[in-house]
Tab-separated table of C-alpha atoms (C1' of nucleotides) in Angstrom:
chain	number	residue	atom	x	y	z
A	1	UNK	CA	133.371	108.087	130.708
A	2	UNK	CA	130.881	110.920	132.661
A	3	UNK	CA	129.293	112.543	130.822
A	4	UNK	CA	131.030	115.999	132.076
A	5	UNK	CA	133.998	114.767	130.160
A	6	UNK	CA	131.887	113.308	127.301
A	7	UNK	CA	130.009	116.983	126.631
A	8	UNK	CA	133.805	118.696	127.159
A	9	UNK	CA	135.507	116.463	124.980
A	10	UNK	CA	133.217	117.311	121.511
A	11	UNK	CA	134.397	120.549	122.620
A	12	UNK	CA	135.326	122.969	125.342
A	13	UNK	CA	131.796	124.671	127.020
A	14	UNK	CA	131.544	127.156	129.762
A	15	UNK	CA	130.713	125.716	133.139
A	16	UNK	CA	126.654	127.375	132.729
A	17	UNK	CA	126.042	126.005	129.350
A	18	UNK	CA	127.423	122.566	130.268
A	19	UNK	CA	125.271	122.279	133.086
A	20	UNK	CA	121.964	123.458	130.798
A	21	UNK	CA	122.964	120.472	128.688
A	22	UNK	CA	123.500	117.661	131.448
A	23	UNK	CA	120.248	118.830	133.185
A	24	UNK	CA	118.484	117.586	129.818
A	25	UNK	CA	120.423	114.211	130.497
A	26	UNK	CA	119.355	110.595	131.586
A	27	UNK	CA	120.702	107.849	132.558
A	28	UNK	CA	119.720	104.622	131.255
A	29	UNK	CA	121.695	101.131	130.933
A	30	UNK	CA	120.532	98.374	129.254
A	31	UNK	CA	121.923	95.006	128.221
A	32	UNK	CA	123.619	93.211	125.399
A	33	UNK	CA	121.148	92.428	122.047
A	34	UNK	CA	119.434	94.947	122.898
A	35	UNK	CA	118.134	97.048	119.170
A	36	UNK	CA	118.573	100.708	120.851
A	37	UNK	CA	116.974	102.657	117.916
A	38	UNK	CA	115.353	101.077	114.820
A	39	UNK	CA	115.745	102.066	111.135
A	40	UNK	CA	112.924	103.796	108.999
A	41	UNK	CA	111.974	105.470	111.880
A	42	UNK	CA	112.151	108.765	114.110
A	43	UNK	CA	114.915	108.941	116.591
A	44	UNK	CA	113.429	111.418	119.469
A	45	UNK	CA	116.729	111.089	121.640
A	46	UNK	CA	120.305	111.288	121.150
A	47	UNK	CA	122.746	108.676	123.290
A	48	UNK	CA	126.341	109.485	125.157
A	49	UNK	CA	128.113	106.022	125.317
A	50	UNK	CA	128.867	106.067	129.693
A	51	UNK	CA	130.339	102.632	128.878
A	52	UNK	CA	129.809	99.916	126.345
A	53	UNK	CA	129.858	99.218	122.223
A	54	UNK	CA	127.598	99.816	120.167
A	55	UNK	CA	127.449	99.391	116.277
A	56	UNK	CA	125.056	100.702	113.599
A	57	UNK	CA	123.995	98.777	110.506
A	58	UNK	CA	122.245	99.334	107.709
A	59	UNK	CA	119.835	96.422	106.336
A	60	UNK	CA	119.592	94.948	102.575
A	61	UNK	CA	119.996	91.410	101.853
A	62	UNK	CA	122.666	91.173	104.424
A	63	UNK	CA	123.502	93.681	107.608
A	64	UNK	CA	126.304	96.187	107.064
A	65	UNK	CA	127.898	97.689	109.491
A	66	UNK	CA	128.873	101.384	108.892
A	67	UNK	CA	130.040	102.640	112.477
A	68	UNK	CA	130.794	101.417	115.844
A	69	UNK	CA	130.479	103.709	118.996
A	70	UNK	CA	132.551	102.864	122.489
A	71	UNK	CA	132.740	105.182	125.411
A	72	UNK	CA	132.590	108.566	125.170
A	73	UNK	CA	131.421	108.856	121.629
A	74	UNK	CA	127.791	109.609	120.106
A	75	UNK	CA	125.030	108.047	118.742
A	76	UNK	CA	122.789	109.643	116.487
A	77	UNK	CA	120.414	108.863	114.032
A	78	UNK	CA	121.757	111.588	111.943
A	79	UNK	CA	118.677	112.202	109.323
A	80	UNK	CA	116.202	111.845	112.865
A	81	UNK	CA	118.813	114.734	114.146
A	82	UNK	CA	119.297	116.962	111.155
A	83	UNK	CA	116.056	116.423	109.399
A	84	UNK	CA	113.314	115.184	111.351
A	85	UNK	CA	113.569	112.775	109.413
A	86	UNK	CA	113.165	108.450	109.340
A	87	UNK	CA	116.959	107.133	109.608
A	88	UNK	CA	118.538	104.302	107.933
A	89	UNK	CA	120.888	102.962	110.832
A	90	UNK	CA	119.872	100.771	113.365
A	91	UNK	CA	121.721	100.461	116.709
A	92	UNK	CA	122.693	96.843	118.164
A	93	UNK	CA	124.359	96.745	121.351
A	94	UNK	CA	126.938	94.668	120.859
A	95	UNK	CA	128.275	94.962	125.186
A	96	UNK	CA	125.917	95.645	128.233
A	97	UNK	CA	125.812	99.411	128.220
A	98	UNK	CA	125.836	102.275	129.679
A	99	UNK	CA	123.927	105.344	128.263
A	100	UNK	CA	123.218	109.152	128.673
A	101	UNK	CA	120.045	109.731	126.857
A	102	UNK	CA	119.241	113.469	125.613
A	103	UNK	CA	115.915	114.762	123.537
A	104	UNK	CA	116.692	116.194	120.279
A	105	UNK	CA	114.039	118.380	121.160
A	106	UNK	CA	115.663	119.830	124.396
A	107	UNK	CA	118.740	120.181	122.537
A	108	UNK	CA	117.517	121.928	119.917
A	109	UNK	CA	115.720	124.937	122.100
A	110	UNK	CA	118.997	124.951	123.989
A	111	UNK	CA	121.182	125.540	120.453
A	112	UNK	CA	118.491	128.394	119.849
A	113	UNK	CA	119.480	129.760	123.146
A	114	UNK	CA	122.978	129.575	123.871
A	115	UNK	CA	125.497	129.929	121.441
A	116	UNK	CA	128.019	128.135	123.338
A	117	UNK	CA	125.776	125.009	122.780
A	118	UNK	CA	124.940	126.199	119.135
A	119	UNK	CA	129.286	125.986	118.624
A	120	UNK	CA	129.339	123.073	120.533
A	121	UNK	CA	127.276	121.629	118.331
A	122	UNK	CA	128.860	122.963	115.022
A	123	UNK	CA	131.993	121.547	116.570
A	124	UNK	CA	130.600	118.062	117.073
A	125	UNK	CA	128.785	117.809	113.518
A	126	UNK	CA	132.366	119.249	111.991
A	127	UNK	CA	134.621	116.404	113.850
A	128	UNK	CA	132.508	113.903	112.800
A	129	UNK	CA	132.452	114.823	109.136
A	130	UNK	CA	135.837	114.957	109.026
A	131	UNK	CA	135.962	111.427	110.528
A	132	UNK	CA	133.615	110.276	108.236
A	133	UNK	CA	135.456	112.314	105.106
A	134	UNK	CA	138.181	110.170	106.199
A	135	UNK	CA	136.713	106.760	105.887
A	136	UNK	CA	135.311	107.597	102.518
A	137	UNK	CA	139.039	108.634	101.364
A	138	UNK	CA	140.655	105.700	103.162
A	139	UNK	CA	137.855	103.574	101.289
A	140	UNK	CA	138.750	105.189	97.850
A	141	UNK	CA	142.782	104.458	98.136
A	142	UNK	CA	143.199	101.363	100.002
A	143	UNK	CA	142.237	97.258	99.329
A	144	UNK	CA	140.758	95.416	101.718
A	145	UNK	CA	144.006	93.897	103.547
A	146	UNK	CA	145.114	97.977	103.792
A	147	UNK	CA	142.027	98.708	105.376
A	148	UNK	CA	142.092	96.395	107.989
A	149	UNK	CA	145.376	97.152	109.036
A	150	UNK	CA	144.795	100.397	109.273
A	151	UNK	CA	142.008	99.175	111.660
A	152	UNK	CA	143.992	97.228	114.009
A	153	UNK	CA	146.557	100.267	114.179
A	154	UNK	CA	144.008	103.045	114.951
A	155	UNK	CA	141.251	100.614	116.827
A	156	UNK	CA	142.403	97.674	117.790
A	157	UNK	CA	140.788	97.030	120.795
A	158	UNK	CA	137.328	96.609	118.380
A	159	UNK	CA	139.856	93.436	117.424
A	160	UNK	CA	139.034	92.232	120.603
A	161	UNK	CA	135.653	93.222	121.514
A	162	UNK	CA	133.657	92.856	117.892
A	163	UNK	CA	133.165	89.472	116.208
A	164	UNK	CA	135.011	89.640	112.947
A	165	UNK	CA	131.662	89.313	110.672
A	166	UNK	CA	131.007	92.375	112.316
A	167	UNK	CA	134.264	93.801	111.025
A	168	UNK	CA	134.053	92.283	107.521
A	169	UNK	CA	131.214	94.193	106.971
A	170	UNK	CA	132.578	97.697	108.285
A	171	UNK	CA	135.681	97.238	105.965
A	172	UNK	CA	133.100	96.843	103.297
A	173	UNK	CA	134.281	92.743	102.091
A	174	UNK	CA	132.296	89.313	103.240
A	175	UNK	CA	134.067	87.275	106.189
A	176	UNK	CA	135.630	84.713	103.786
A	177	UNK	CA	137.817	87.801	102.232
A	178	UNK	CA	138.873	89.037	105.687
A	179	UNK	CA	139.400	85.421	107.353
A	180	UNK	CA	141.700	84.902	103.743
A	181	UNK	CA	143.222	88.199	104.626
A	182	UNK	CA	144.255	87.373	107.999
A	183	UNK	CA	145.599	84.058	107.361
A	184	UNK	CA	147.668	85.739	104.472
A	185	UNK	CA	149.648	88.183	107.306
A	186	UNK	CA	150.323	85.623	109.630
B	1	UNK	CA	123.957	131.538	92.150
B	2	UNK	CA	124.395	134.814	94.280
B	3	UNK	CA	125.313	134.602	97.808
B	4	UNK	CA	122.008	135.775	99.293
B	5	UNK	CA	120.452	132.752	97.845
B	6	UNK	CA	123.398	130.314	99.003
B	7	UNK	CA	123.245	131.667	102.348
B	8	UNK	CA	119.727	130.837	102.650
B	9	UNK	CA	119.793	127.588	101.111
B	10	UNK	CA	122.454	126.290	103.394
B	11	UNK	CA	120.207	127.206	106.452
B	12	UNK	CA	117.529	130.168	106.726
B	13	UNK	CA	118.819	133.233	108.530
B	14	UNK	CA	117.428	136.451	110.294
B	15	UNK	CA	118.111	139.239	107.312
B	16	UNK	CA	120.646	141.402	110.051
B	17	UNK	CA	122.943	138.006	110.413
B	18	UNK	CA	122.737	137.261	106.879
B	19	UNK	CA	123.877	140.321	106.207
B	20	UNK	CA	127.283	140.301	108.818
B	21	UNK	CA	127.831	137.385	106.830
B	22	UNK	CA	127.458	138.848	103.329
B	23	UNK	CA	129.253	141.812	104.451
B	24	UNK	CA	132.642	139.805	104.728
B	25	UNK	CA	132.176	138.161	101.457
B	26	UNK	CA	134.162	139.123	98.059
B	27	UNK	CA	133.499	138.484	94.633
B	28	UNK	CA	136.267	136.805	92.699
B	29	UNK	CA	136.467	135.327	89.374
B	30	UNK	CA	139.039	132.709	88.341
B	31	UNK	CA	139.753	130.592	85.139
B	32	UNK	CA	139.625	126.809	84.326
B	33	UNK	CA	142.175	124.927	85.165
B	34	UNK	CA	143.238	126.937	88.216
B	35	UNK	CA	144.349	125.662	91.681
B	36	UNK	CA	142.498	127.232	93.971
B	37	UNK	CA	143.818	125.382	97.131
B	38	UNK	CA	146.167	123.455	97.989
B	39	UNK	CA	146.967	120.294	99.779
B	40	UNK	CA	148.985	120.301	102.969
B	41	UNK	CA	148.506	124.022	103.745
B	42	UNK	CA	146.179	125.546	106.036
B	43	UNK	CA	143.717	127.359	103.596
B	44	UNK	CA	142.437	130.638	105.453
B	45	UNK	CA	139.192	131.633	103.354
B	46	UNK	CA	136.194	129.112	102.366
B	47	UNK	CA	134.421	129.846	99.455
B	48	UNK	CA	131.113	129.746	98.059
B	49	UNK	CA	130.329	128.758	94.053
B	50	UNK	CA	128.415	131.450	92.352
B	51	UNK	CA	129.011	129.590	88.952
B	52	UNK	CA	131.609	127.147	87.450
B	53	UNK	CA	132.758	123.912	88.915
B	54	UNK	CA	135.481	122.381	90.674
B	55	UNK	CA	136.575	119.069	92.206
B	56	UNK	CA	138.664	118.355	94.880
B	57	UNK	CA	141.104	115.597	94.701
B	58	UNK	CA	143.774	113.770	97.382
B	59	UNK	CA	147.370	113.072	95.440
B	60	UNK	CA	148.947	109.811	96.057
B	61	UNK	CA	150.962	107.733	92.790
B	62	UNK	CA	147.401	109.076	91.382
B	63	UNK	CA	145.117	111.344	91.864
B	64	UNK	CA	141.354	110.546	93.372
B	65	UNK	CA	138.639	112.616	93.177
B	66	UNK	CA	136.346	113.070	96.295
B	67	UNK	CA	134.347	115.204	95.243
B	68	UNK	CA	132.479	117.958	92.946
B	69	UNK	CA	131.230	121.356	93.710
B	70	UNK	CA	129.166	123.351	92.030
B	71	UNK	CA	126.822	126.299	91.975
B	72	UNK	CA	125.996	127.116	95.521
B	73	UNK	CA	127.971	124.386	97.079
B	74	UNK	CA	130.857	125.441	99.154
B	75	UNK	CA	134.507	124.896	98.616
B	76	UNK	CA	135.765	123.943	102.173
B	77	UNK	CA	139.531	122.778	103.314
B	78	UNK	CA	137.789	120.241	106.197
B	79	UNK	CA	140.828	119.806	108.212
B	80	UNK	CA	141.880	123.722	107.857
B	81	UNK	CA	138.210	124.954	108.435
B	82	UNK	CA	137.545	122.647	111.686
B	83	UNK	CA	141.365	121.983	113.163
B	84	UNK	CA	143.268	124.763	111.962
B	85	UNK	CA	145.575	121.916	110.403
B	86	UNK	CA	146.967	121.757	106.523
B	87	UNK	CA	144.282	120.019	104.580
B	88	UNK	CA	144.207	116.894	102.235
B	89	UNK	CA	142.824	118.145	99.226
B	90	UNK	CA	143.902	120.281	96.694
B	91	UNK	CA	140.955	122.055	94.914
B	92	UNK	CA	141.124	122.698	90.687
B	93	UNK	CA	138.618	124.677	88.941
B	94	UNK	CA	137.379	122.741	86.341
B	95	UNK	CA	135.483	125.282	84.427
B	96	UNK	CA	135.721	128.994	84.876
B	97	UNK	CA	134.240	129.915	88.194
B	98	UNK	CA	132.582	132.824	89.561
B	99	UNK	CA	133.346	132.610	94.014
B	100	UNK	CA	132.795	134.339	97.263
B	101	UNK	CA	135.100	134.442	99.483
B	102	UNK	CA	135.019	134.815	103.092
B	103	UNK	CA	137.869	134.521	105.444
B	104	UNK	CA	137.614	131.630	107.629
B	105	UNK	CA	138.839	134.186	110.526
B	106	UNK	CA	136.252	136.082	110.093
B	107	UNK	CA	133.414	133.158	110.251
B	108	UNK	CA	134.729	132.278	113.465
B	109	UNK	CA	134.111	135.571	114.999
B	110	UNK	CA	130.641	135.883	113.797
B	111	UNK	CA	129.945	132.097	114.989
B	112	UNK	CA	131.146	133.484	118.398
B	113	UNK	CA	129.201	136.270	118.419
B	114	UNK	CA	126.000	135.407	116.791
B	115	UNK	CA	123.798	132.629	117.708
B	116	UNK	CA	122.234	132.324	114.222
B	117	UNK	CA	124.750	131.857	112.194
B	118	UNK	CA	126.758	129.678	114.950
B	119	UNK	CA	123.179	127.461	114.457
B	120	UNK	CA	123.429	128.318	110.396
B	121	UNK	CA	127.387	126.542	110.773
B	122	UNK	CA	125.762	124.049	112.642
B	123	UNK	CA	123.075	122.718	110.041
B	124	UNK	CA	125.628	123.929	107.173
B	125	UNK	CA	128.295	120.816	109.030
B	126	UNK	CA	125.023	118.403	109.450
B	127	UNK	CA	124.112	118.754	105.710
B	128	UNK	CA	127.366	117.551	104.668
B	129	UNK	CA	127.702	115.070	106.858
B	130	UNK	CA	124.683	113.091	105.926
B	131	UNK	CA	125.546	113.449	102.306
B	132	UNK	CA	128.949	111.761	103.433
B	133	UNK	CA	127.490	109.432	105.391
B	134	UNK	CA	125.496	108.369	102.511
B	135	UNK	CA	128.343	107.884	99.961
B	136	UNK	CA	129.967	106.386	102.485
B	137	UNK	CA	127.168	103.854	102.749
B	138	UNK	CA	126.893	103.613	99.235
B	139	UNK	CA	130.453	102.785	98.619
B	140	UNK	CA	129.564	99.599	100.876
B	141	UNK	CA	126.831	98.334	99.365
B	142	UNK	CA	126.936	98.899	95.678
B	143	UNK	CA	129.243	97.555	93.210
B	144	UNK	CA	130.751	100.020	90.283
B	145	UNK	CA	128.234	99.864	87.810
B	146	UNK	CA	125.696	100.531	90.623
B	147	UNK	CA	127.313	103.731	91.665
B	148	UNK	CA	127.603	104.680	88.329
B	149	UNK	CA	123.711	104.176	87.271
B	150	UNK	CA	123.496	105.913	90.762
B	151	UNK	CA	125.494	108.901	90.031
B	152	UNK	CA	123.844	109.254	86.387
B	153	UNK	CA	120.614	109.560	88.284
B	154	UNK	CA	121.426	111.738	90.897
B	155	UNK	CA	123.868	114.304	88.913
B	156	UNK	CA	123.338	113.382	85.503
B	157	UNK	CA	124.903	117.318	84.419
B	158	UNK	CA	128.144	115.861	85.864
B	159	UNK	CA	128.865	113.304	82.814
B	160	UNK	CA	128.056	116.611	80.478
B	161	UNK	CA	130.612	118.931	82.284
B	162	UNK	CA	133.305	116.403	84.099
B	163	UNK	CA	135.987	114.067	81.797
B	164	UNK	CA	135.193	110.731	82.754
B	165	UNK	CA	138.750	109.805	84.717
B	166	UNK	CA	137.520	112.121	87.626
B	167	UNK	CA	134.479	110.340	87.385
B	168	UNK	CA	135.950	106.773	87.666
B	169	UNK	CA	138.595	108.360	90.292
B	170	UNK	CA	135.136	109.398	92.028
B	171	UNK	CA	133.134	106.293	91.953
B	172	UNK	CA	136.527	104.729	93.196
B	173	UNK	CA	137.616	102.655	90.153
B	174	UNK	CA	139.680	103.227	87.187
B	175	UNK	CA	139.321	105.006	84.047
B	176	UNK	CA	139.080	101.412	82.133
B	177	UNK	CA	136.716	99.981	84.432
B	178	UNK	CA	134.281	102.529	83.642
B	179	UNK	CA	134.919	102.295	80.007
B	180	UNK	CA	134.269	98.673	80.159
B	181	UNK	CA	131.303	99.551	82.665
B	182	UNK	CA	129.332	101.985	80.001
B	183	UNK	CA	130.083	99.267	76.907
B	184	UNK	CA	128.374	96.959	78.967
B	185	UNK	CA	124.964	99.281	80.073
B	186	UNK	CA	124.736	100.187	75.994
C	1	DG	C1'	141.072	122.454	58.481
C	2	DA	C1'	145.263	119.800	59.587
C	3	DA	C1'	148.357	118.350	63.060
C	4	DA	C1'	149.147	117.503	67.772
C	5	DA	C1'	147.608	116.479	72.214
C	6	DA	C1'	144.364	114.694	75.354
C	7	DA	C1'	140.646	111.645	76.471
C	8	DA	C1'	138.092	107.479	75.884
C	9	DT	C1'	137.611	102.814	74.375
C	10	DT	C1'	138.930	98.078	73.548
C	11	DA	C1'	141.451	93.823	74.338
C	12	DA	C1'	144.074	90.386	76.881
C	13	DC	C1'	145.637	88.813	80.968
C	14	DA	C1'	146.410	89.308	86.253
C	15	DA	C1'	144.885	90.092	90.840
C	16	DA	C1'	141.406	90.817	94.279
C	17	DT	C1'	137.147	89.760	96.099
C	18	DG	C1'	132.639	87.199	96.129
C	19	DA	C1'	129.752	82.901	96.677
C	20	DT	C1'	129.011	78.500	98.265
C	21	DA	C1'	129.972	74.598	100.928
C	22	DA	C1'	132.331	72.032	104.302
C	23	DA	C1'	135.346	71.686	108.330
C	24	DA	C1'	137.328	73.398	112.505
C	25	DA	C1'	137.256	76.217	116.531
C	26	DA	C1'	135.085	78.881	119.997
C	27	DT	C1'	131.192	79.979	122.809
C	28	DG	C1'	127.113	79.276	125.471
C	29	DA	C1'	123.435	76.628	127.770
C	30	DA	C1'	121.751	72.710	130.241
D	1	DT	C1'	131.382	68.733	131.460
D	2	DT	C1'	128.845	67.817	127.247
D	3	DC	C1'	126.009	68.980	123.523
D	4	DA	C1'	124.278	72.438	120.519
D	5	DT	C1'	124.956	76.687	118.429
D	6	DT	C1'	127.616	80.252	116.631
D	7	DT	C1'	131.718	81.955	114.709
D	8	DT	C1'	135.800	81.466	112.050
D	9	DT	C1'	138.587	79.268	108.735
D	10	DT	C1'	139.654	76.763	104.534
D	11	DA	C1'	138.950	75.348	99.822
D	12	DT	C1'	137.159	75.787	95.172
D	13	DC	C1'	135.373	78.166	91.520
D	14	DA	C1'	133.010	82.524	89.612
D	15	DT	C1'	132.898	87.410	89.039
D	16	DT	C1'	134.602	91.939	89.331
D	17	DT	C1'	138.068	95.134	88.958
D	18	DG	C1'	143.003	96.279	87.907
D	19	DT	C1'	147.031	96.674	84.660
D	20	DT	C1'	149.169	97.423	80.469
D	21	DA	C1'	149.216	98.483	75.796
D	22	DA	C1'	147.271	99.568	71.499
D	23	DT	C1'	143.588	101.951	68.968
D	24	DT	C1'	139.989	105.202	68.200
D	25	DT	C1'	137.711	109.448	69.152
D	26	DT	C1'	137.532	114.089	70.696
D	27	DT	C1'	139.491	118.458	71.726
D	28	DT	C1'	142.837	121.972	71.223
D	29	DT	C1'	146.049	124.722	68.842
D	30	DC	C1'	148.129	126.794	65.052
DNA sequence: GAAAAAAATTAACAAATGATAAAAAATGAA
DNA sequence: TTCATTTTTTATCATTTGTTAATTTTTTTC
């Protein structure tokens, strides 16, 4: 996905301001393994998935996965981006990929300047707490076997692209609950 | 908390913009027990907590808290605030509350037309998403009695002013598990 | 302050999920 | 292909949380 449709699709911008923002855009690629952005630290940059998965994790004893990012979506160290702040996620590219790489910086003088990029902004930050508001309810109401269900139904090409200790994690049980869970639907 | 104060605390603002804002802002007052909002409506004001406190809660065979608002936090319909769409939750006042209101119309005419409080929407959306984010997170990693100890620690006026079901319903378990989970930490 | 109602606790058993270990299947490298 | 490695499944037992019902405690109302 270009990144013309990427920067439209968080939400509608005028031609001028869309342009201000790609100007401030790379692109990069870079290959399968690779750790794109490290917990405990600062995030300068902000990534557009071009093509690609990606997945963020959070590390204790074991890795949990809290998000996974295909085409056209965002990733962002969210306390480096709201709060200058060291993050707790770290990226893994889980596909050779595809990336539009943006400065925080940059982005920030442009949301002082324009306030088509300042709503575009508010817009992306609201969409994805609603997403993530989401998750937290769906978490709150439904067991395990629910929750992947409701995975396949809204994602299930992840099914087919993420290996399923990957997914065990994101649904928030071990791989021994969700290979028990799958045998018990077949 | 008076609105001057809550304003600022969400996101520092120029005195003039703060001002537009504070301009379309009521006072209302409104007793325990009330429903201020309610699921599967669009909602057309958001409101900010002078005093009192509320919770918001998604209705299913039960009811599940998501969340608790207090002074200076904002009471927010998500899905009508960002998509125009009926919301989830159904707010109840769970003391007797002192609000502003402001007419969600309104907002969206002064983040059109005002680049700092388009950038003050911005950061007020980022804010809320991390602390999402990080219950979200939490939720993964940490059994009941964790979250508990966790929520003790981080909101310990809570367990003073909330009835312990809406705290189990918030932590995600039931009203007996918690029991059982606060014999056990005596 | 007594009675009624609501909230919180306790107990006993059921169901869901975790932990560990071993086996089977799939994937990748030489 | 073949061997080694990684991923997934299966099995067993332990732990956590849920369910239901009864009891105690607290709050509210008259």
């Amino acid at each position: 996905m270009d990144i013309s449709k990427i920067l439209d699709h968080i939400h509608q911008l005028p031609e001028q301001s869309k342009l201000a923002l790609q100007n401030n855009v790379t692109e990069i690629a870079s290959s399968k393994g690779h750790i794109l952005l490290k917990a405990n630290k600062v995030e300068p940059n902000i990534y557009f998935i071009k093509k690609g998965l990606v997945r963020a994790y959070v590390e204790r004893d074991n890795e949990v996965t809290f998000w996974f990012g295909k085409e056209g979506e965002t990733i962002i160290s969210m306390k480096s981006y709201v709060e200058d702040q060291p993050g707790y996620e770290t990226i893994e590219l889980l596909e050779d990929c595809e990336l539009y790489e943006l400065k925080t910086e940059n982005l920030r003088k442009l949301f002082n300047e324009d306030v088509h990029i300042a709503n575009w902004g508010r817009k992306f930050a609201e969409k994805e707490l609603i997403k993530t508001e989401e998750r937290l309810i769906s978490k709150q109401f439904k067991n395990a076997s629910e929750r992947y269900l409701e995975l396949m139904k809204d994602h299930p090409e992840l099914l087919q692209r993420v290996q399923l200790g990957h997914i065990a994690s994101y649904l928030g049980i071990t791989q021994v609950s969700l290979s028990r869970i799958r045998a018990e639907l077949k």
